[in-house]
Coordinates of C-alpha atoms and ligand atoms in Angstrom, one line a residue:
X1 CA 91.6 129.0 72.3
X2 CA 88.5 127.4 73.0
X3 CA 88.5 123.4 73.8
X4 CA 85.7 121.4 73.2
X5 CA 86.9 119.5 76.1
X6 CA 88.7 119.6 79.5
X7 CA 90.4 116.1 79.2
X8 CA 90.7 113.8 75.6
X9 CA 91.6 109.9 76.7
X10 CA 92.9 108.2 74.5
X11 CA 92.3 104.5 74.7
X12 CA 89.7 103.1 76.8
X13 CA 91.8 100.3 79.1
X14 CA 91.9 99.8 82.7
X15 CA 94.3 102.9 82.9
X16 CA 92.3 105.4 80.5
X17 CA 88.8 104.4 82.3
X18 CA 90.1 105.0 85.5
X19 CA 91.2 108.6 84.7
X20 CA 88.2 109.2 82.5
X21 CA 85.9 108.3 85.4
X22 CA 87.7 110.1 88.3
X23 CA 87.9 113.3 86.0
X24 CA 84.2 113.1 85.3
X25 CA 82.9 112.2 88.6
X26 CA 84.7 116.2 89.4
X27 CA 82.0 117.5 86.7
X28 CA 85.0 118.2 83.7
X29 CA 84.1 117.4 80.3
X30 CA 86.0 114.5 79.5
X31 CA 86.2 112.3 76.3
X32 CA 87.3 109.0 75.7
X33 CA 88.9 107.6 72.3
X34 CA 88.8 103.7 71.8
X35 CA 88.9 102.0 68.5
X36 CA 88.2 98.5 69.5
X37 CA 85.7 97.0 72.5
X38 CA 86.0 99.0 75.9
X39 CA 88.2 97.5 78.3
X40 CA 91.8 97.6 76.6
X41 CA 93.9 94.3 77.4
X42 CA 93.2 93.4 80.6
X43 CA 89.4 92.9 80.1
X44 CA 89.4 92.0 75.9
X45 CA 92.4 90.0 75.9
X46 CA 94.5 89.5 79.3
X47 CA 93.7 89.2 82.7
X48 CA 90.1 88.1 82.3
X49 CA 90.0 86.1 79.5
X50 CA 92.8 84.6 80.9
X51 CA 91.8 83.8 84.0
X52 CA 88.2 82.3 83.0
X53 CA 90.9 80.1 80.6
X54 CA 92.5 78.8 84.1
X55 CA 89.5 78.3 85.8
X56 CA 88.4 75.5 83.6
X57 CA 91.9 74.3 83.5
X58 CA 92.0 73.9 87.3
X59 CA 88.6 72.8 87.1
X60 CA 89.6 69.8 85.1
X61 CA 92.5 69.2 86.9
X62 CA 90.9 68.6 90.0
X63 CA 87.8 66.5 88.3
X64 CA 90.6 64.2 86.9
X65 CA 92.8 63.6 89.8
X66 CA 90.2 63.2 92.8
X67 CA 89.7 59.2 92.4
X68 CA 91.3 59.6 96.2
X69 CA 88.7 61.0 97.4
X70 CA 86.0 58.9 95.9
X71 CA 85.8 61.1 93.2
X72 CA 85.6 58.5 89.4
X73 CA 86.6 60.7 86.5
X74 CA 85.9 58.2 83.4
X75 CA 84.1 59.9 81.3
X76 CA 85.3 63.8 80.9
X77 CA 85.5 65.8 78.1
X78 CA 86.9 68.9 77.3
X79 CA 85.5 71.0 74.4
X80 CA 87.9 74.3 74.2
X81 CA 84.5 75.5 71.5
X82 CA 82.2 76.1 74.6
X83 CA 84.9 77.7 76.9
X84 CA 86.0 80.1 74.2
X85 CA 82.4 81.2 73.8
X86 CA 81.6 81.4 77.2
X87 CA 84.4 83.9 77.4
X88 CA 83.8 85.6 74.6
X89 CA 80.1 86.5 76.1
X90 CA 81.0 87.5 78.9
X91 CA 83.9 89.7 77.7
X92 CA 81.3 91.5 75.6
X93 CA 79.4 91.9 78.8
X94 CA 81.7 93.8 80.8
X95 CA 82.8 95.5 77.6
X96 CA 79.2 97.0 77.8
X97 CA 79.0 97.5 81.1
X98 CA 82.1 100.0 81.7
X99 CA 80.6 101.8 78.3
X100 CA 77.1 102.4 80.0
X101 CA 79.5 103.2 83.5
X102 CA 81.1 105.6 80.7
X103 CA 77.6 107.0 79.9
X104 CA 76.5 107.6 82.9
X105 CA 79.2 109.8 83.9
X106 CA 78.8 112.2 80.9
X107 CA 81.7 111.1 79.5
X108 CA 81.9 111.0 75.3
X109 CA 82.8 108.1 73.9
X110 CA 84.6 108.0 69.7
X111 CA 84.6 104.9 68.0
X112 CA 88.3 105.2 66.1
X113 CA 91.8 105.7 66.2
X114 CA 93.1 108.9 67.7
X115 CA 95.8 110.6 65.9
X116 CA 97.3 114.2 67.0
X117 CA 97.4 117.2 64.8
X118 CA 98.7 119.4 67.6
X119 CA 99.2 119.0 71.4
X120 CA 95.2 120.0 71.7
X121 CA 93.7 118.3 68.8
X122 CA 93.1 115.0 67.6
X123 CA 91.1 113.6 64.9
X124 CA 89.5 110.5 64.7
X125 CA 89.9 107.9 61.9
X126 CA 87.8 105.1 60.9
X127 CA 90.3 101.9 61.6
X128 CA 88.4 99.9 58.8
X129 CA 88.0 102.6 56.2
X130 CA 91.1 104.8 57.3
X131 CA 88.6 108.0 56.9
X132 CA 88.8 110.7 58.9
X133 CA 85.7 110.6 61.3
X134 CA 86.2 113.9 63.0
X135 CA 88.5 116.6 65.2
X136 CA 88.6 117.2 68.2
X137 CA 90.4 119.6 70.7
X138 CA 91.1 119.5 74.7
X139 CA 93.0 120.9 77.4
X140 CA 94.7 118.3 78.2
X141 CA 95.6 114.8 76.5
X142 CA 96.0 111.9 78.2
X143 CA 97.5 108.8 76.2
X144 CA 96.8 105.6 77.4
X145 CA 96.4 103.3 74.1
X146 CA 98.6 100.2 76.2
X147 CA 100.7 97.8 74.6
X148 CA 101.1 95.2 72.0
X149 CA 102.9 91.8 71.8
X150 CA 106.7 92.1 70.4
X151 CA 107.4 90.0 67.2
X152 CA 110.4 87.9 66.6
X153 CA 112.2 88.9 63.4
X154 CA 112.7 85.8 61.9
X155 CA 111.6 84.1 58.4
X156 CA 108.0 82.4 59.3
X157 CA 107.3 84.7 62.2
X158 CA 103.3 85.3 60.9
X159 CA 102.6 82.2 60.9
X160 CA 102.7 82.1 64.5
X161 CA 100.1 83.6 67.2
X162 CA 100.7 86.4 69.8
X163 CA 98.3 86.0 73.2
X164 CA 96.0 88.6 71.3
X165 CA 95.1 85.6 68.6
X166 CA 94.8 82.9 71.6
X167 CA 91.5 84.9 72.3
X168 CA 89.8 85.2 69.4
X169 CA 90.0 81.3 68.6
X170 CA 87.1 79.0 67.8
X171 CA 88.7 76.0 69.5
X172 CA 92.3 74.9 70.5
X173 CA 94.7 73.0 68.9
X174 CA 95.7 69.7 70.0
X175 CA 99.4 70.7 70.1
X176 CA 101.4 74.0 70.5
X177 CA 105.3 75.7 70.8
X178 CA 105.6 78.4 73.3
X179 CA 107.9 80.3 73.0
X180 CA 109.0 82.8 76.3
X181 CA 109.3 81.8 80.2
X182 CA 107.6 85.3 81.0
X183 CA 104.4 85.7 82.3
X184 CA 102.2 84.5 79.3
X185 CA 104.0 81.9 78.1
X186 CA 103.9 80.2 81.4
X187 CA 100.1 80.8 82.4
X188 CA 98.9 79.7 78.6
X189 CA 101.9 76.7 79.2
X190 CA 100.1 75.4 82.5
X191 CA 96.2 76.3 81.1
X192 CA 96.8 73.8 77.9
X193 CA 98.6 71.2 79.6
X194 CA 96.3 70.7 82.2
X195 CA 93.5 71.1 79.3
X196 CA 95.0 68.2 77.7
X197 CA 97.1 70.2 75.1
X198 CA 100.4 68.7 74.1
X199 CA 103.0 71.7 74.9
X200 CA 106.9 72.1 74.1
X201 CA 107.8 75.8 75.9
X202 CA 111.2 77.1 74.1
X203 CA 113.4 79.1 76.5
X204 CA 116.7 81.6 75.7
X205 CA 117.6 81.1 79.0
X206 CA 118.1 78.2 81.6
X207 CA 115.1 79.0 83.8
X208 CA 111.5 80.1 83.7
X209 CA 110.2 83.4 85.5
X210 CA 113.7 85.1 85.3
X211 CA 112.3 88.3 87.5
X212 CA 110.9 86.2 90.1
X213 CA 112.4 84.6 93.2
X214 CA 114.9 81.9 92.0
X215 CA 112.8 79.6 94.8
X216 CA 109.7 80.2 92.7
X217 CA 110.9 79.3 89.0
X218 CA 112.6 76.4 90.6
X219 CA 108.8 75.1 92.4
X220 CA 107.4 75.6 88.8
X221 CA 110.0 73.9 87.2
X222 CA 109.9 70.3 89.2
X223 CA 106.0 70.6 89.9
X224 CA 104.4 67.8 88.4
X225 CA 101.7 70.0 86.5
X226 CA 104.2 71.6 85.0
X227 CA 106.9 68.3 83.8
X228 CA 104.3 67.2 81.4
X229 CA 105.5 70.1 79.3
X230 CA 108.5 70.0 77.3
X231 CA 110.8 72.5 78.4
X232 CA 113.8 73.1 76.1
X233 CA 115.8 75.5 77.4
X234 CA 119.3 77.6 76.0
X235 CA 117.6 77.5 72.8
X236 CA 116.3 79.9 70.2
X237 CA 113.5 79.4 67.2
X238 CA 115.5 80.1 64.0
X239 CA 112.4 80.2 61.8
X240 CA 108.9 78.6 60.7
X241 CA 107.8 76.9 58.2
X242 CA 104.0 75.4 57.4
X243 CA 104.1 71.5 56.6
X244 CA 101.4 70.0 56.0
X245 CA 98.8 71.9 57.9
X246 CA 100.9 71.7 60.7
X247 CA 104.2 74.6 61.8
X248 CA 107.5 73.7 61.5
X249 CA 110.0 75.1 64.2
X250 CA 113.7 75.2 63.4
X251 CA 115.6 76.1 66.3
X252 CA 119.5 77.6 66.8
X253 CA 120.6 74.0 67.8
X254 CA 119.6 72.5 64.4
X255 CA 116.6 70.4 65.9
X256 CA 113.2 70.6 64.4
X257 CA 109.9 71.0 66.6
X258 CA 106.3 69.7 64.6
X259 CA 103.3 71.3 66.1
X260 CA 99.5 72.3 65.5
X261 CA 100.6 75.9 66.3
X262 CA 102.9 78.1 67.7
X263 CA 102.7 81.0 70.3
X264 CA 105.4 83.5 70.6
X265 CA 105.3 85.1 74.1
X266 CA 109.0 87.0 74.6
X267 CA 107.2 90.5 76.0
X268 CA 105.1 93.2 74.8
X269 CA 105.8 96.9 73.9
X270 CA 104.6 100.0 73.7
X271 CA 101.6 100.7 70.9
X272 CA 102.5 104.0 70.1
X273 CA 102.9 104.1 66.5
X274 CA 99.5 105.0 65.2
X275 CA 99.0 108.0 67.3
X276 CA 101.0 110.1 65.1
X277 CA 103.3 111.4 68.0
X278 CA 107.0 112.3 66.5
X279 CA 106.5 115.9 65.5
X280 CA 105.6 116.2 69.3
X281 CA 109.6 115.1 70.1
X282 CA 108.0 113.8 73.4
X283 CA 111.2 112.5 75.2
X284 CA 111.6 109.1 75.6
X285 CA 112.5 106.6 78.0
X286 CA 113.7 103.4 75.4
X287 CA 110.4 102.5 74.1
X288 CA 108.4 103.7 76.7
X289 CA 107.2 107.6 76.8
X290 CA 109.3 109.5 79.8
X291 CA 106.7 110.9 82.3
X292 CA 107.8 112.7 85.4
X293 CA 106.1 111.8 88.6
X294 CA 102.5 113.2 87.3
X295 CA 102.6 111.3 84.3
X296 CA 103.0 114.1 82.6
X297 CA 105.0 113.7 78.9
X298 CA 108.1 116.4 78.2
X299 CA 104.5 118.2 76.1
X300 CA 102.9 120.0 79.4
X301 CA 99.3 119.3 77.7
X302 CA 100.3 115.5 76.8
X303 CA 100.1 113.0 80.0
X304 CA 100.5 109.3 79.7
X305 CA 99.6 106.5 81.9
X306 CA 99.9 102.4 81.8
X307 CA 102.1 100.0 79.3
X308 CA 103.0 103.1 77.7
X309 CA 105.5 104.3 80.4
X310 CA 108.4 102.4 82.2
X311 CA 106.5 101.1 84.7
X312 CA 105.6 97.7 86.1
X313 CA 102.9 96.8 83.0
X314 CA 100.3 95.6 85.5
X315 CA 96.3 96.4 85.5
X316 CA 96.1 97.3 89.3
X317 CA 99.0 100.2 88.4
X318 CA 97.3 101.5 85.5
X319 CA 94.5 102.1 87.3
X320 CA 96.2 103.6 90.1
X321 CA 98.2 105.9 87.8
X322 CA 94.6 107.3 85.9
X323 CA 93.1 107.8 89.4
X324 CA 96.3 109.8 90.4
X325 CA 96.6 112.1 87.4
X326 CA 92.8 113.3 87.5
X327 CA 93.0 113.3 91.4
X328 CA 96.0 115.8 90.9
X329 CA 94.6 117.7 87.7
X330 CA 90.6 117.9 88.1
X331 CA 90.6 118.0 91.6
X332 CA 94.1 120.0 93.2
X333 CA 94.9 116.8 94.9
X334 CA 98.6 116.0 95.6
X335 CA 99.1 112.0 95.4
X336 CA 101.5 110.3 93.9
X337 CA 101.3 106.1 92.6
X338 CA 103.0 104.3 95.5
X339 CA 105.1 102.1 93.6
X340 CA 106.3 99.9 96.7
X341 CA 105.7 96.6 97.4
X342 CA 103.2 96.0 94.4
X343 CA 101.7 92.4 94.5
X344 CA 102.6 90.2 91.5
X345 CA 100.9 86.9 90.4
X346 CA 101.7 83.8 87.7
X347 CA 98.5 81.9 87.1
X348 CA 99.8 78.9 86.9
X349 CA 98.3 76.1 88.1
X350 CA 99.2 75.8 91.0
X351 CA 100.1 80.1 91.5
X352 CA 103.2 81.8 92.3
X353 CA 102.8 85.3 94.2
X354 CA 105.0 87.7 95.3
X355 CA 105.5 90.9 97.0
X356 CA 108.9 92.9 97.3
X357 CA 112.4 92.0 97.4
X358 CA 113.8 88.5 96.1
X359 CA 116.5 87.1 98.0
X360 CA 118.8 87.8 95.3
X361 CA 117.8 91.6 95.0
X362 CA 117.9 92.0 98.8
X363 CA 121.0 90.3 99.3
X364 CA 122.5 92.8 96.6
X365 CA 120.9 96.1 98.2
X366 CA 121.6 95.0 102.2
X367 CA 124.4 92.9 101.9
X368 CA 124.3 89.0 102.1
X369 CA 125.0 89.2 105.8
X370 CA 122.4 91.3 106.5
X371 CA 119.6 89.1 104.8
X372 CA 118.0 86.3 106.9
X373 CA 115.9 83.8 104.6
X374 CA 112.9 81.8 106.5
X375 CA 111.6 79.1 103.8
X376 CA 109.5 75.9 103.9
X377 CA 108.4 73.9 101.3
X378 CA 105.5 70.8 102.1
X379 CA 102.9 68.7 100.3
X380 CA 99.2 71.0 101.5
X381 CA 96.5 68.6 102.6
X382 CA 95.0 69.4 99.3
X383 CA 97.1 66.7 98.0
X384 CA 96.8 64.2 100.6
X385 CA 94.6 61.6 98.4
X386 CA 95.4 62.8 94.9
X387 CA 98.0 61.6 92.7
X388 CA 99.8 64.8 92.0
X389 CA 102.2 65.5 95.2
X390 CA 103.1 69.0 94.1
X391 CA 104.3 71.2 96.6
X392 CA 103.8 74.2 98.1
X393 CA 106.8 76.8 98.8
X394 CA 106.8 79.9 101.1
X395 CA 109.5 81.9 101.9
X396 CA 110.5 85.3 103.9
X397 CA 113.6 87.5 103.1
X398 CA 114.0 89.3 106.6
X399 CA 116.1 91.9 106.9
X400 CA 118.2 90.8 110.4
X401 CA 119.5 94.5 111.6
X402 CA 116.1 95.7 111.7
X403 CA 113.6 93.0 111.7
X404 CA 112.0 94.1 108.6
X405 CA 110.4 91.4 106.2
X406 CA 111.2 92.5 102.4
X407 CA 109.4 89.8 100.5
X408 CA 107.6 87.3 100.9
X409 CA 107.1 84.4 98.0
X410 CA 105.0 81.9 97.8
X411 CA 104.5 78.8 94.9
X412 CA 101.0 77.2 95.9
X413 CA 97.3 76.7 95.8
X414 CA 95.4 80.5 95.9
X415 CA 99.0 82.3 96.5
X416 CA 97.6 85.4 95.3
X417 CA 94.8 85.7 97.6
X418 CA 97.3 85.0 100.2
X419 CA 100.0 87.5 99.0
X420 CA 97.5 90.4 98.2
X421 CA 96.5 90.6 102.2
X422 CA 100.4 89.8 102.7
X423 CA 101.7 93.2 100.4
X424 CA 99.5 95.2 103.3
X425 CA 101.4 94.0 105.7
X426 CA 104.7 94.8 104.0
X427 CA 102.8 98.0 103.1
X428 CA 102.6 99.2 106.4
X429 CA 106.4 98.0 107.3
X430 CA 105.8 94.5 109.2
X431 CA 108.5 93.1 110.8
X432 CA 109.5 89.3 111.5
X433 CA 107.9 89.2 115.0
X434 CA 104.7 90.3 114.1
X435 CA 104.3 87.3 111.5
X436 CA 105.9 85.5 114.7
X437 CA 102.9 87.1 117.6
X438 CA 100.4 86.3 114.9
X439 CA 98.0 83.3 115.9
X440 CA 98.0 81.0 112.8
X441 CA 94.5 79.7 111.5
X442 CA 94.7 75.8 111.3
X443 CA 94.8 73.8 108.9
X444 CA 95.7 76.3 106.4
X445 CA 98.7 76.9 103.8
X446 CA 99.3 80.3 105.2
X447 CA 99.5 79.8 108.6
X448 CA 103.1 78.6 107.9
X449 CA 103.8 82.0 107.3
X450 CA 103.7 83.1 111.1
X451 CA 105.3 79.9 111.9
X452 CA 108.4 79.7 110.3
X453 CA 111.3 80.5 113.4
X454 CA 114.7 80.6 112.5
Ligands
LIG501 P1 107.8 88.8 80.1 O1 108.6 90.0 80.1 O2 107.1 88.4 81.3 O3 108.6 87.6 79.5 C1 109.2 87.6 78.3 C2 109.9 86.3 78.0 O4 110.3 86.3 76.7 C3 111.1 86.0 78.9 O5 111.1 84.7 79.2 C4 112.3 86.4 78.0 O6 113.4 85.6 78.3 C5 111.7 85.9 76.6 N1 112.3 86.7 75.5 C6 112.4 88.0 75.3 N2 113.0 88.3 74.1 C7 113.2 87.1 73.6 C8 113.8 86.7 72.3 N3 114.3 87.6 71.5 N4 114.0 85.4 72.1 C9 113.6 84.4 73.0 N5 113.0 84.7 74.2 C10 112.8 86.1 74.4 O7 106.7 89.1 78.9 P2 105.3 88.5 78.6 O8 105.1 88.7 77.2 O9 105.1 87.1 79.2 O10 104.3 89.5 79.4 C11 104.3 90.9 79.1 C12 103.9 91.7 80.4 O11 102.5 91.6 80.5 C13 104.5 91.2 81.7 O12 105.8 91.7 81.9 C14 103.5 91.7 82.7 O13 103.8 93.0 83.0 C15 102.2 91.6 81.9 N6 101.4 90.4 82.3 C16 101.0 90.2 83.6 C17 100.3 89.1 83.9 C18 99.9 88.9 85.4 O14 100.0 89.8 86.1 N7 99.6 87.6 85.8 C19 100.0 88.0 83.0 C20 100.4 88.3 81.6 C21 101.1 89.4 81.3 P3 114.5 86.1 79.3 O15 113.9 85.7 80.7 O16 115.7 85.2 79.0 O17 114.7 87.5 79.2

């Protein structure tokens, strides 16, 4: 059978632009399936959006508590109108600029949803009208349509935003639940309090940023940035109710919770339903799609790459994975996605980074006795003449029979810079005296990590 194409993509995120690129730059004829802006979560409505969203709430931060260093503050303002614009432009710019990067390569781009009709064919629908725009066959398929915010099933549940609503906004609300200790509910919990939002953050559990580094959700917890929000914790929303222009919360516990809005941030899921997949039977790992280690689906024409599959959801992976698969299929490499000691960030304000084991996951793999901790904790200079005395934490889990370092943590001003040149070290299999040999670069934060002797 003839294909029109070597390689159909379907969904145009970071994962799906990677792949389409890679596999174009080796001369295949690859097309690309998208049916909203180019650029998938990360670029229309995560990391970038997100960050720009932190950068003004830093940005105020500092302008407010500088009077220390000379630094008067009367007379800010903070219009959330102009910032959502701003970011609303200049997603649409680098929308456009990976679709001319898209164009340039040859590759073909369909405006719609992509819905199988057999392991090489697909056809296109309108998402507005529901038509059918076209068909089209390929080779090979590679699915990469991301993920989508998980809903609470509880009476009221609409009337609530996800992170994708945040986004499209026209201005913020004076005051908002969050709902969630994850990820998102933390960085949009630290970017509206330190915008001036008033924020109650609901949590199941007893502490924020339950996959991290205990040390890390407890510097969050007592920074003072962060105890101007209302934490309620070992609690659940029961359901939601609008009173007069404003939401209602009920919670488990009886008590009532009156705010502007409310954002529900308890994880995200695969967004597979629309592509039509069950008469496939693609084998399944939970709600993710099972891949083996070339991303390739139980279908031997069907691949899939990013939020889709059990992986750590994270942009830098996607990518990774797309490069990978069209690296191994379009051009007889043999890689594989080298899932060690990935770098991990909260934007928080200030950040927590991360790479490899916590304490508690190394103490459980080496045994306790074998794990040494090295861990300081200080006000940075930063601080000196300012008002807020939040710390700084960093900490090394050593492994003591071999010297090896596992993790490093780290709660503090531009922690992910820091940890990202860290995760190479720990990449190449660093051990506690070479942080130790290393000449530290005064006055810095990070110099305390190659000073820290046990
Ligand atoms: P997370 O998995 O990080 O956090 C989910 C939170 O929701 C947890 O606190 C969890 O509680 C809570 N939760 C889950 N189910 C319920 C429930 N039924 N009722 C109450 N609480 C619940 O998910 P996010 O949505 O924050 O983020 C999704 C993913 O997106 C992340 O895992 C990450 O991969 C990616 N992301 C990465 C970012 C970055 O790199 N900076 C930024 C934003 C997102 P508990 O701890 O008790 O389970």
């Amino acid at each position: 059978m003839e294909f029109q194409f070597d390689l159909i993509v379907v969904g145009a995120g970071s994962g799906g632009l990677a792949a389409a690129k890679r596999a174009a730059s080796y001369g295949v004829k690859v097309a690309i399936v998208e049916a909203n802006k180019i650029g998938g979560t990360c670029v229309i409505r995560g990391c970038v959006p997100k960050k720009l969203m932190v950068y003004a709430a830093k940005s105020k931060k500092n302008m407010t508590s500088s009077e220390g260093y000379g630094l008067k503050s009367e007379s800010i303002s903070f219009e959330s109108n102009i910032l959502l614009k701003n970011i609303r432009k200049e997603v649409s710019r680098l929308s456009d600029l990976y679709k001319d990067s898209l164009n340039k390569l040859n590759v073909t781009v369909f405006d719609g949803l992509g819905r199988f009709l057999t392991q090489n064919e697909l056809e296109i629908i309108c998402p507005k009208t529901k038509k059918i725009l076209q068909k089209i066959s390929s080779k090979k398929i590679l699915i990469s349509v991301g993920g989508k915010p998980k809903k609470l099933n509880i009476p009221g549940i609409d009337l609530a935003w996800t992170s994708d609503d945040i986004f499209e906004l026209d201005r913020f609300p004076e005051s908002i639940l969050i709902v969630g200790g994850g990820y998102i509910a933390c960085e949009f919990a630290s970017i509206f309090r330190n915008l001036g939002i008033e924020v109650t953050q609901l949590i199941r559990g007893e502490h924020l940023l339950n996959s991290f580094d205990e040390d890390l959700s407890l510097c969050l917890e007592e920074s003072p940035t962060f105890t101007g929000i209302n934490l309620i914790s070992k609690n659940q929303l029961k359901s939601i109710a609008r009173v007069n222009g404003n939401l209602e919360s009920t919670l488990d516990s009886g008590d009532k919770i009156v705010t502007n809005n409310i954002l529900i941030a308890t994880g995200r899921e695969p967004n597979l339903q629309p592509l039509n997949l069950d008469f496939l039977n693609l084998k399944m790992d939970g709600p993710y799609l099972d891949v083996d280690e070339l991303n390739q689906t139980s279908n031997e024409n069907v691949f899939a790459v990013g939020d889709i599959i059990n992986k750590p959801n994270l942009t830098p992976v996607a990518i990774e994975q797309g490069r990978v698969f069209s690296d191994n299929f379009f051009n007889h490499q043999k890689r594989k996605v080298n899932y060690e000691y990935i770098p991990k960030a909260v934007f928080t304000i200030p950040e927590i980074s991360t790479v490899g084991l916590t304490e508690k996951r190394a103490k459980e793999i080496h045994s306790e006795k074998n794990i040494k901790i090295f861990k300081c904790k200080f006000t940075p200079m930063s601080n000196t003449f300012k008002d807020n005395k939040s710390k700084c934490m960093l900490k090394i889990v050593v492994n003591k029979l071999t010297d090896k370092v596992l993790g490093c943590h780290m709660f503090g001003e531009t922690s992910s810079e820091i940890i990202q040149m860290v995760s190479i070290s720990l990449n190449a299999g660093i051990t506690k005296k070479d942080f130790d040999i290393t000449m530290a670069l005064h006055p810095t934060i990070s110099e305390e990590f190659v000073t820290m002797y046990g």
